[in-house]
Amino acid sequence: MRERVRETIRRYRLLERGDGVVIGVSGGPDSMALLHVLLALRDEYDLSLTAVHVHHQLRGAEADADAAFVADWCRAHGVPCRVVRVDVRAHAAKHRLGLQVAARQLRYAALREAAEEAGAGKIALGHHADDQVETVLMRLVRGTGVGGLAGIPISRAEGSATLIRPLLHVRRAEIEAYCAAHGVPYRLDASNRSRAYLRNRVRLDVVPLLSALNPRFPEAVCQLAEVARAEDAYLEERAREALEGALRRRTADGVVLDRQALVRLPLALQRRVIKLILSYLCVDEPDRFFAHIEAVRRLAASDKPAGCHRVAGAWWVETDYDVLVFGRGEPDSREGLDFCYPLAVPGETLVPELGCTIRCRVTDRPLEDGELSPLWAVFDYKRLSGPLVVRARRPGDRMTVWGLAGHKKVKDILIDEKVPHRVRRRMPVICAGETILWLPGVRRSAEAPVTAATRRFLYMEVENDA
Amino acid sequence: MRERVRETIRRYRLLERGDGVVIGVSGGPDSMALLHVLLALRDEYDLSLTAVHVHHQLRGAEADADAAFVADWCRAHGVPCRVVRVDVRAHAAKHRLGLQVAARQLRYAALREAAEEAGAGKIALGHHADDQVETVLMRLVRGTGVGGLAGIPISRAEGSATLIRPLLHVRRAEIEAYCAAHGVPYRLDASNRSRAYLRNRVRLDVVPLLSALNPRFPEAVCQLAEVARAEDAYLEERAREALEGALRRRTADGVVLDRQALVRLPLALQRRVIKLILSYLCVDEPDRFFAHIEAVRRLAASDKPAGCHRVAGAWWVETDYDVLVFGRGEPDSREGLDFCYPLAVPGETLVPELGCTIRCRVTDRPLEDGELSPLWAVFDYKRLSGPLVVRARRPGDRMTVWGLAGHKKVKDILIDEKVPHRVRRRMPVICAGETILWLPGVRRSAEAPVTAATRRFLYMEVENDA
């Protein structure tokens, strides 16, 4: 076995000469074998080894005995050893985590810290091929995509260190045989036989059943994991490129995508781009991804200009003509806004609902462009009657339109002009009495036009607050 | 259930108005339910339905009764029905197939034929969501890549028809409930309960165990299949592009790839390109792919200029400096060729071992390029002594080289010039007696150079036979 581990270390470049290595040692056969193998390679690679035993304080005297066992063995074999006590229950309670997740977080944190203190670039763990098989099957049972089937990587970054798993291509039985052959002692964790944990049920029930159907089943799963890892990495890279290509902009709360750019992508990349965004923004439960992803895809591909899908928590995804908006909080209500303020003429009127200001100026000469904000309209002041107000849109609003006899529904104007819904909802309506004068940013009415006879000009400007 | 099937048909565009549909009807609950549902949709879609029952002649009276049952039901419900008898045992014996594979081949052939005769563009089959789960798990047990996890497609081309599976998103239990609710009769195949078949063991043992760990396990597998299908299709397309990009040429027996172009690809595409070639050329057992693919990858990435990996049967893959050659038969032996022929001067000498011809011309003036084949050399004829011959390379061959005192080993010349091994092996050596004059395509010796004093020119040309 030692030769195969050395070959794995060489092929995947897990160690370099002079490496500092922190080894996670629980005291079970896997980590004791790993410690023993690395000790045998210490001179060859000129390694500085440090054993780290994380004491989870969950199993009472048993756990104390594990810690003492590891410390004793290390002392006898000249390996520096640290025992780190972590409070799993407190951490789980504080962050509302399951005990297993909490223990894992604290264990990896302790290893990272030990690596930093020891100035070690590598953290070695004793995961083996059967752990890989169990991990892939657990993910399959819980629900996963191709990425989940990639299982445990043989090496990856962990903080500023590199986490390595030199035993990943070795079977559990080989490790036990190695321990027996080399007189490596170990302690067994009684909880490994409890069917309360999914991993144990997979190990005790599922793997034996499937191995009975194909004795080479474990190898087949490890191969699948290896293939899936590379394909997942490739797809992820293509998806990140595609996301950059489809991204219109990032907002404070989310992102805005080019809807057509998304829909034109191959199906696999559409799904991965949406997943990237959802996993970044809001969804952290992989088994809930699929339904959301498909809903967002349908929303984007639909021929309706506007639609909305609620994701997790306060997150939603909205289509609005040519964009797909991922955002948080209540999507602006279409009906909810209702306000009406008299306009100060001359003067400035704040519309807090919209975060904008309407400025009115009355002049006896036309103004130049440079004197005006980008969003403005001008009226013959003398021809206006009724109080000037700014108000929210109301159902049934109608307005006169240049070149058209009579009135047109504001709703139809907005549709014809393809005004995005998020603009419509935040659009002020400016009136003289009941008569709509101006839909800023959309259309001016045919009311009170400026002519050669105009003597008093009413300039209105809309400015959005920064 | 009928509504969900209708929705599936609509979303995946499985049927169009006026379609002719051949339905594979075994008489079991799945196919009877499918027949019943399509009968209910007949008017809506203006369908021409034909039921086809394939009689495998394997289960004696049971099978006869199945055929009669289907024919009777169809007669009673006004559906044209054809019973096609196929000889599975004979087909299996002739093509050395397992009975299940043979039965499947004949069944699909019968359905294709029936579709052609009926002028039907669609072939409908009763596969459902539990079949999907079983298929994915069977592939996982046997060993598979991401493509295998894609499971059963909801539609695909089958000959000139399209094969559709309208029940693919419906569970077996729903189908049974539908049959009970609508009084749809069916017959059960006793062999479905035999644990001799892998599919049955998966259905009877594996799925219940995994569903006990997660009740939503079947849905999770169907989602994985859907995700894997799209990702597999995308990867396959990228791999085909990458193969075109790396392809130097096709040979009678195989292909030649640009070695660097392959090695520079992302790992996932390297594997898929090699798999495309191997599956096209020779390997048809998916579980044997992985080891071959990895061996070929290592061969290509190795820093040795030449190497060889034997694949299945007579197939091999060879590196040769900048190319990777996939070929069949014995790779040309490096030592095996041995021949020696006197050269006809003037005249043509055929070298059957190499499939080439050496032409010698003696002139009293230099020839122009246009008068010569691309591969030629010229000598001062008067300064040559000894019989002119063409022979195979021999160990220890040495040759004079321009600008170098003494001789150089032919082997070293070939290495220094990076002559591909397949060229070396098929290279003629042209001598005057024991003195090597020319290694065509590689180097001319320093013997008998043409000078101002030359009066008789010996032109030699090598032409490869078409």
PDB file of N, CA and C in Angstrom, chain A residues 159-238:
ATOM      1  N   GLY A 159      -8.175  27.496   3.201  1.00  0.00           N
ATOM      2  CA  GLY A 159      -7.514  28.688   3.717  1.00  0.00           C
ATOM      3  C   GLY A 159      -6.268  28.933   2.888  1.00  0.00           C
ATOM      4  N   SER A 160      -5.185  29.244   3.535  1.00  0.00           N
ATOM      5  CA  SER A 160      -3.951  29.502   2.793  1.00  0.00           C
ATOM      6  C   SER A 160      -3.154  28.208   2.590  1.00  0.00           C
ATOM      7  N   ALA A 161      -3.651  27.097   3.108  1.00  0.00           N
ATOM      8  CA  ALA A 161      -2.955  25.819   2.955  1.00  0.00           C
ATOM      9  C   ALA A 161      -3.611  24.988   1.849  1.00  0.00           C
ATOM     10  N   THR A 162      -2.972  23.880   1.505  1.00  0.00           N
ATOM     11  CA  THR A 162      -3.548  22.935   0.556  1.00  0.00           C
ATOM     12  C   THR A 162      -3.909  21.667   1.305  1.00  0.00           C
ATOM     13  N   LEU A 163      -5.174  21.285   1.167  1.00  0.00           N
ATOM     14  CA  LEU A 163      -5.624  20.070   1.825  1.00  0.00           C
ATOM     15  C   LEU A 163      -5.345  18.899   0.885  1.00  0.00           C
ATOM     16  N   ILE A 164      -4.694  17.861   1.371  1.00  0.00           N
ATOM     17  CA  ILE A 164      -4.375  16.701   0.524  1.00  0.00           C
ATOM     18  C   ILE A 164      -4.912  15.420   1.146  1.00  0.00           C
ATOM     19  N   ARG A 165      -5.255  14.453   0.278  1.00  0.00           N
ATOM     20  CA  ARG A 165      -5.804  13.176   0.743  1.00  0.00           C
ATOM     21  C   ARG A 165      -5.042  12.032   0.084  1.00  0.00           C
ATOM     22  N   PRO A 166      -3.850  11.716   0.634  1.00  0.00           N
ATOM     23  CA  PRO A 166      -2.981  10.730  -0.025  1.00  0.00           C
ATOM     24  C   PRO A 166      -3.575   9.323  -0.085  1.00  0.00           C
ATOM     25  N   LEU A 167      -4.551   9.024   0.779  1.00  0.00           N
ATOM     26  CA  LEU A 167      -5.103   7.657   0.790  1.00  0.00           C
ATOM     27  C   LEU A 167      -6.337   7.512  -0.108  1.00  0.00           C
ATOM     28  N   LEU A 168      -6.656   8.537  -0.891  1.00  0.00           N
ATOM     29  CA  LEU A 168      -7.956   8.539  -1.573  1.00  0.00           C
ATOM     30  C   LEU A 168      -8.120   7.389  -2.580  1.00  0.00           C
ATOM     31  N   HIS A 169      -7.027   6.827  -3.057  1.00  0.00           N
ATOM     32  CA  HIS A 169      -7.163   5.728  -4.030  1.00  0.00           C
ATOM     33  C   HIS A 169      -6.951   4.361  -3.395  1.00  0.00           C
ATOM     34  N   VAL A 170      -6.950   4.321  -2.064  1.00  0.00           N
ATOM     35  CA  VAL A 170      -6.721   3.061  -1.349  1.00  0.00           C
ATOM     36  C   VAL A 170      -8.028   2.643  -0.679  1.00  0.00           C
ATOM     37  N   ARG A 171      -8.307   1.341  -0.682  1.00  0.00           N
ATOM     38  CA  ARG A 171      -9.539   0.845  -0.071  1.00  0.00           C
ATOM     39  C   ARG A 171      -9.390   0.714   1.443  1.00  0.00           C
ATOM     40  N   ARG A 172     -10.530   0.766   2.132  1.00  0.00           N
ATOM     41  CA  ARG A 172     -10.525   0.623   3.587  1.00  0.00           C
ATOM     42  C   ARG A 172      -9.856  -0.686   4.008  1.00  0.00           C
ATOM     43  N   ALA A 173     -10.167  -1.765   3.289  1.00  0.00           N
ATOM     44  CA  ALA A 173      -9.609  -3.071   3.661  1.00  0.00           C
ATOM     45  C   ALA A 173      -8.083  -3.064   3.553  1.00  0.00           C
ATOM     46  N   GLU A 174      -7.551  -2.344   2.559  1.00  0.00           N
ATOM     47  CA  GLU A 174      -6.095  -2.262   2.409  1.00  0.00           C
ATOM     48  C   GLU A 174      -5.481  -1.534   3.596  1.00  0.00           C
ATOM     49  N   ILE A 175      -6.196  -0.491   4.053  1.00  0.00           N
ATOM     50  CA  ILE A 175      -5.688   0.276   5.194  1.00  0.00           C
ATOM     51  C   ILE A 175      -5.655  -0.598   6.443  1.00  0.00           C
ATOM     52  N   GLU A 176      -6.714  -1.373   6.641  1.00  0.00           N
ATOM     53  CA  GLU A 176      -6.750  -2.241   7.824  1.00  0.00           C
ATOM     54  C   GLU A 176      -5.652  -3.294   7.738  1.00  0.00           C
ATOM     55  N   ALA A 177      -5.445  -3.826   6.524  1.00  0.00           N
ATOM     56  CA  ALA A 177      -4.380  -4.821   6.351  1.00  0.00           C
ATOM     57  C   ALA A 177      -3.014  -4.175   6.624  1.00  0.00           C
ATOM     58  N   TYR A 178      -2.859  -2.946   6.182  1.00  0.00           N
ATOM     59  CA  TYR A 178      -1.592  -2.230   6.412  1.00  0.00           C
ATOM     60  C   TYR A 178      -1.345  -2.056   7.906  1.00  0.00           C
ATOM     61  N   CYS A 179      -2.381  -1.652   8.629  1.00  0.00           N
ATOM     62  CA  CYS A 179      -2.234  -1.457  10.072  1.00  0.00           C
ATOM     63  C   CYS A 179      -1.837  -2.771  10.750  1.00  0.00           C
ATOM     64  N   ALA A 180      -2.502  -3.854  10.306  1.00  0.00           N
ATOM     65  CA  ALA A 180      -2.195  -5.156  10.896  1.00  0.00           C
ATOM     66  C   ALA A 180      -0.747  -5.543  10.579  1.00  0.00           C
ATOM     67  N   ALA A 181      -0.335  -5.342   9.336  1.00  0.00           N
ATOM     68  CA  ALA A 181       0.997  -5.778   8.905  1.00  0.00           C
ATOM     69  C   ALA A 181       2.110  -4.980   9.597  1.00  0.00           C
ATOM     70  N   HIS A 182       1.840  -3.687   9.861  1.00  0.00           N
ATOM     71  CA  HIS A 182       2.888  -2.837  10.417  1.00  0.00           C
ATOM     72  C   HIS A 182       2.698  -2.564  11.903  1.00  0.00           C
ATOM     73  N   GLY A 183       1.764  -3.278  12.517  1.00  0.00           N
ATOM     74  CA  GLY A 183       1.537  -3.086  13.940  1.00  0.00           C
ATOM     75  C   GLY A 183       1.125  -1.670  14.292  1.00  0.00           C
ATOM     76  N   VAL A 184       0.330  -1.046  13.416  1.00  0.00           N
ATOM     77  CA  VAL A 184      -0.162   0.307  13.696  1.00  0.00           C
ATOM     78  C   VAL A 184      -1.444   0.170  14.508  1.00  0.00           C
ATOM     79  N   PRO A 185      -1.466   0.656  15.755  1.00  0.00           N
ATOM     80  CA  PRO A 185      -2.686   0.523  16.561  1.00  0.00           C
ATOM     81  C   PRO A 185      -3.696   1.600  16.186  1.00  0.00           C
ATOM     82  N   TYR A 186      -4.942   1.361  16.505  1.00  0.00           N
ATOM     83  CA  TYR A 186      -5.971   2.389  16.261  1.00  0.00           C
ATOM     84  C   TYR A 186      -7.142   2.148  17.182  1.00  0.00           C
ATOM     85  N   ARG A 187      -8.012   3.137  17.296  1.00  0.00           N
ATOM     86  CA  ARG A 187      -9.237   3.015  18.094  1.00  0.00           C
ATOM     87  C   ARG A 187     -10.440   3.168  17.177  1.00  0.00           C
ATOM     88  N   LEU A 188     -11.481   2.398  17.462  1.00  0.00           N
ATOM     89  CA  LEU A 188     -12.686   2.484  16.639  1.00  0.00           C
ATOM     90  C   LEU A 188     -13.726   3.344  17.328  1.00  0.00           C
ATOM     91  N   ASP A 189     -14.389   4.180  16.554  1.00  0.00           N
ATOM     92  CA  ASP A 189     -15.436   5.061  17.066  1.00  0.00           C
ATOM     93  C   ASP A 189     -16.758   4.288  17.024  1.00  0.00           C
ATOM     94  N   ALA A 190     -17.347   4.074  18.178  1.00  0.00           N
ATOM     95  CA  ALA A 190     -18.576   3.274  18.243  1.00  0.00           C
ATOM     96  C   ALA A 190     -19.687   3.883  17.384  1.00  0.00           C
ATOM     97  N   SER A 191     -19.678   5.221  17.228  1.00  0.00           N
ATOM     98  CA  SER A 191     -20.767   5.863  16.484  1.00  0.00           C
ATOM     99  C   SER A 191     -20.714   5.499  14.999  1.00  0.00           C
ATOM    100  N   ASN A 192     -19.591   4.911  14.538  1.00  0.00           N
ATOM    101  CA  ASN A 192     -19.511   4.518  13.138  1.00  0.00           C
ATOM    102  C   ASN A 192     -20.496   3.408  12.776  1.00  0.00           C
ATOM    103  N   ARG A 193     -21.022   2.725  13.793  1.00  0.00           N
ATOM    104  CA  ARG A 193     -21.937   1.630  13.491  1.00  0.00           C
ATOM    105  C   ARG A 193     -23.397   2.026  13.705  1.00  0.00           C
ATOM    106  N   SER A 194     -23.628   3.271  14.047  1.00  0.00           N
ATOM    107  CA  SER A 194     -25.008   3.698  14.289  1.00  0.00           C
ATOM    108  C   SER A 194     -25.701   4.004  12.962  1.00  0.00           C
ATOM    109  N   ARG A 195     -26.878   3.385  12.784  1.00  0.00           N
ATOM    110  CA  ARG A 195     -27.617   3.631  11.546  1.00  0.00           C
ATOM    111  C   ARG A 195     -28.391   4.960  11.590  1.00  0.00           C
ATOM    112  N   ALA A 196     -28.147   5.744  12.664  1.00  0.00           N
ATOM    113  CA  ALA A 196     -28.810   7.048  12.733  1.00  0.00           C
ATOM    114  C   ALA A 196     -28.220   8.011  11.709  1.00  0.00           C
ATOM    115  N   TYR A 197     -26.973   7.738  11.285  1.00  0.00           N
ATOM    116  CA  TYR A 197     -26.336   8.640  10.324  1.00  0.00           C
ATOM    117  C   TYR A 197     -26.458   8.087   8.916  1.00  0.00           C
ATOM    118  N   LEU A 198     -26.762   8.965   7.964  1.00  0.00           N
ATOM    119  CA  LEU A 198     -26.921   8.535   6.578  1.00  0.00           C
ATOM    120  C   LEU A 198     -25.650   7.860   6.077  1.00  0.00           C
ATOM    121  N   ARG A 199     -24.482   8.444   6.422  1.00  0.00           N
ATOM    122  CA  ARG A 199     -23.246   7.862   5.914  1.00  0.00           C
ATOM    123  C   ARG A 199     -23.089   6.405   6.373  1.00  0.00           C
ATOM    124  N   ASN A 200     -23.449   6.155   7.621  1.00  0.00           N
ATOM    125  CA  ASN A 200     -23.310   4.793   8.117  1.00  0.00           C
ATOM    126  C   ASN A 200     -24.278   3.842   7.425  1.00  0.00           C
ATOM    127  N   ARG A 201     -25.488   4.307   7.136  1.00  0.00           N
ATOM    128  CA  ARG A 201     -26.445   3.430   6.442  1.00  0.00           C
ATOM    129  C   ARG A 201     -25.948   3.140   5.039  1.00  0.00           C
ATOM    130  N   VAL A 202     -25.367   4.153   4.408  1.00  0.00           N
ATOM    131  CA  VAL A 202     -24.813   3.923   3.075  1.00  0.00           C
ATOM    132  C   VAL A 202     -23.692   2.895   3.165  1.00  0.00           C
ATOM    133  N   ARG A 203     -22.811   3.056   4.176  1.00  0.00           N
ATOM    134  CA  ARG A 203     -21.678   2.132   4.286  1.00  0.00           C
ATOM    135  C   ARG A 203     -22.128   0.723   4.647  1.00  0.00           C
ATOM    136  N   LEU A 204     -23.083   0.639   5.593  1.00  0.00           N
ATOM    137  CA  LEU A 204     -23.446  -0.678   6.125  1.00  0.00           C
ATOM    138  C   LEU A 204     -24.454  -1.412   5.257  1.00  0.00           C
ATOM    139  N   ASP A 205     -25.323  -0.658   4.556  1.00  0.00           N
ATOM    140  CA  ASP A 205     -26.406  -1.311   3.807  1.00  0.00           C
ATOM    141  C   ASP A 205     -26.277  -1.153   2.291  1.00  0.00           C
ATOM    142  N   VAL A 206     -26.055   0.093   1.841  1.00  0.00           N
ATOM    143  CA  VAL A 206     -26.143   0.359   0.404  1.00  0.00           C
ATOM    144  C   VAL A 206     -24.938  -0.207  -0.339  1.00  0.00           C
ATOM    145  N   VAL A 207     -23.736   0.102   0.131  1.00  0.00           N
ATOM    146  CA  VAL A 207     -22.538  -0.358  -0.592  1.00  0.00           C
ATOM    147  C   VAL A 207     -22.492  -1.885  -0.689  1.00  0.00           C
ATOM    148  N   PRO A 208     -22.762  -2.613   0.404  1.00  0.00           N
ATOM    149  CA  PRO A 208     -22.745  -4.079   0.262  1.00  0.00           C
ATOM    150  C   PRO A 208     -23.764  -4.586  -0.764  1.00  0.00           C
ATOM    151  N   LEU A 209     -24.971  -3.995  -0.768  1.00  0.00           N
ATOM    152  CA  LEU A 209     -25.987  -4.446  -1.724  1.00  0.00           C
ATOM    153  C   LEU A 209     -25.518  -4.214  -3.160  1.00  0.00           C
ATOM    154  N   LEU A 210     -25.016  -3.003  -3.439  1.00  0.00           N
ATOM    155  CA  LEU A 210     -24.612  -2.695  -4.807  1.00  0.00           C
ATOM    156  C   LEU A 210     -23.349  -3.467  -5.197  1.00  0.00           C
ATOM    157  N   SER A 211     -22.473  -3.727  -4.229  1.00  0.00           N
ATOM    158  CA  SER A 211     -21.265  -4.499  -4.533  1.00  0.00           C
ATOM    159  C   SER A 211     -21.604  -5.959  -4.815  1.00  0.00           C
ATOM    160  N   ALA A 212     -22.742  -6.402  -4.277  1.00  0.00           N
ATOM    161  CA  ALA A 212     -23.170  -7.771  -4.582  1.00  0.00           C
ATOM    162  C   ALA A 212     -23.613  -7.873  -6.038  1.00  0.00           C
ATOM    163  N   LEU A 213     -24.111  -6.761  -6.594  1.00  0.00           N
ATOM    164  CA  LEU A 213     -24.547  -6.765  -7.996  1.00  0.00           C
ATOM    165  C   LEU A 213     -23.350  -6.629  -8.941  1.00  0.00           C
ATOM    166  N   ASN A 214     -22.308  -5.925  -8.487  1.00  0.00           N
ATOM    167  CA  ASN A 214     -21.091  -5.785  -9.284  1.00  0.00           C
ATOM    168  C   ASN A 214     -19.919  -5.619  -8.320  1.00  0.00           C
ATOM    169  N   PRO A 215     -19.077  -6.643  -8.222  1.00  0.00           N
ATOM    170  CA  PRO A 215     -17.967  -6.559  -7.254  1.00  0.00           C
ATOM    171  C   PRO A 215     -17.064  -5.366  -7.523  1.00  0.00           C
ATOM    172  N   ARG A 216     -17.022  -4.892  -8.755  1.00  0.00           N
ATOM    173  CA  ARG A 216     -16.183  -3.737  -9.069  1.00  0.00           C
ATOM    174  C   ARG A 216     -16.941  -2.419  -8.924  1.00  0.00           C
ATOM    175  N   PHE A 217     -18.105  -2.463  -8.245  1.00  0.00           N
ATOM    176  CA  PHE A 217     -18.904  -1.258  -8.078  1.00  0.00           C
ATOM    177  C   PHE A 217     -18.131  -0.107  -7.424  1.00  0.00           C
ATOM    178  N   PRO A 218     -17.381  -0.350  -6.329  1.00  0.00           N
ATOM    179  CA  PRO A 218     -16.661   0.790  -5.717  1.00  0.00           C
ATOM    180  C   PRO A 218     -15.694   1.461  -6.697  1.00  0.00           C
ATOM    181  N   GLU A 219     -14.951   0.671  -7.468  1.00  0.00           N
ATOM    182  CA  GLU A 219     -14.050   1.259  -8.461  1.00  0.00           C
ATOM    183  C   GLU A 219     -14.841   2.068  -9.488  1.00  0.00           C
ATOM    184  N   ALA A 220     -16.002   1.516  -9.897  1.00  0.00           N
ATOM    185  CA  ALA A 220     -16.818   2.215 -10.894  1.00  0.00           C
ATOM    186  C   ALA A 220     -17.236   3.592 -10.379  1.00  0.00           C
ATOM    187  N   VAL A 221     -17.592   3.665  -9.095  1.00  0.00           N
ATOM    188  CA  VAL A 221     -18.023   4.949  -8.531  1.00  0.00           C
ATOM    189  C   VAL A 221     -16.839   5.917  -8.444  1.00  0.00           C
ATOM    190  N   CYS A 222     -15.677   5.393  -8.061  1.00  0.00           N
ATOM    191  CA  CYS A 222     -14.501   6.275  -7.980  1.00  0.00           C
ATOM    192  C   CYS A 222     -14.135   6.811  -9.368  1.00  0.00           C
ATOM    193  N   GLN A 223     -14.268   5.986 -10.394  1.00  0.00           N
ATOM    194  CA  GLN A 223     -14.014   6.458 -11.761  1.00  0.00           C
ATOM    195  C   GLN A 223     -15.020   7.527 -12.162  1.00  0.00           C
ATOM    196  N   LEU A 224     -16.296   7.261 -11.840  1.00  0.00           N
ATOM    197  CA  LEU A 224     -17.331   8.250 -12.154  1.00  0.00           C
ATOM    198  C   LEU A 224     -16.998   9.576 -11.481  1.00  0.00           C
ATOM    199  N   ALA A 225     -16.571   9.514 -10.216  1.00  0.00           N
ATOM    200  CA  ALA A 225     -16.233  10.734  -9.484  1.00  0.00           C
ATOM    201  C   ALA A 225     -15.107  11.479 -10.203  1.00  0.00           C
ATOM    202  N   GLU A 226     -14.113  10.723 -10.655  1.00  0.00           N
ATOM    203  CA  GLU A 226     -12.972  11.359 -11.316  1.00  0.00           C
ATOM    204  C   GLU A 226     -13.404  12.017 -12.631  1.00  0.00           C
ATOM    205  N   VAL A 227     -14.215  11.304 -13.411  1.00  0.00           N
ATOM    206  CA  VAL A 227     -14.707  11.859 -14.672  1.00  0.00           C
ATOM    207  C   VAL A 227     -15.596  13.074 -14.399  1.00  0.00           C
ATOM    208  N   ALA A 228     -16.497  12.927 -13.429  1.00  0.00           N
ATOM    209  CA  ALA A 228     -17.439  14.013 -13.126  1.00  0.00           C
ATOM    210  C   ALA A 228     -16.696  15.251 -12.632  1.00  0.00           C
ATOM    211  N   ARG A 229     -15.593  15.043 -11.879  1.00  0.00           N
ATOM    212  CA  ARG A 229     -14.853  16.193 -11.364  1.00  0.00           C
ATOM    213  C   ARG A 229     -14.322  17.052 -12.502  1.00  0.00           C
ATOM    214  N   ALA A 230     -13.712  16.398 -13.483  1.00  0.00           N
ATOM    215  CA  ALA A 230     -13.135  17.159 -14.595  1.00  0.00           C
ATOM    216  C   ALA A 230     -14.240  17.815 -15.435  1.00  0.00           C
ATOM    217  N   GLU A 231     -15.326  17.089 -15.664  1.00  0.00           N
ATOM    218  CA  GLU A 231     -16.387  17.649 -16.502  1.00  0.00           C
ATOM    219  C   GLU A 231     -17.091  18.782 -15.775  1.00  0.00           C
ATOM    220  N   ASP A 232     -17.265  18.637 -14.479  1.00  0.00           N
ATOM    221  CA  ASP A 232     -17.872  19.703 -13.692  1.00  0.00           C
ATOM    222  C   ASP A 232     -16.998  20.959 -13.726  1.00  0.00           C
ATOM    223  N   ALA A 233     -15.697  20.771 -13.581  1.00  0.00           N
ATOM    224  CA  ALA A 233     -14.785  21.928 -13.589  1.00  0.00           C
ATOM    225  C   ALA A 233     -14.863  22.638 -14.940  1.00  0.00           C
ATOM    226  N   TYR A 234     -14.894  21.850 -16.022  1.00  0.00           N
ATOM    227  CA  TYR A 234     -14.969  22.446 -17.362  1.00  0.00           C
ATOM    228  C   TYR A 234     -16.283  23.208 -17.553  1.00  0.00           C
ATOM    229  N   LEU A 235     -17.394  22.579 -17.160  1.00  0.00           N
ATOM    230  CA  LEU A 235     -18.699  23.219 -17.310  1.00  0.00           C
ATOM    231  C   LEU A 235     -18.778  24.487 -16.464  1.00  0.00           C
ATOM    232  N   GLU A 236     -18.204  24.432 -15.280  1.00  0.00           N
ATOM    233  CA  GLU A 236     -18.247  25.586 -14.392  1.00  0.00           C
ATOM    234  C   GLU A 236     -17.491  26.770 -15.016  1.00  0.00           C
ATOM    235  N   GLU A 237     -16.379  26.458 -15.655  1.00  0.00           N
ATOM    236  CA  GLU A 237     -15.592  27.520 -16.292  1.00  0.00           C
ATOM    237  C   GLU A 237     -16.374  28.120 -17.460  1.00  0.00           C
ATOM    238  N   ARG A 238     -16.971  27.249 -18.278  1.00  0.00           N
ATOM    239  CA  ARG A 238     -17.773  27.752 -19.399  1.00  0.00           C
ATOM    240  C   ARG A 238     -18.952  28.574 -18.872  1.00  0.00           C
TER     241      ARG A 238
END
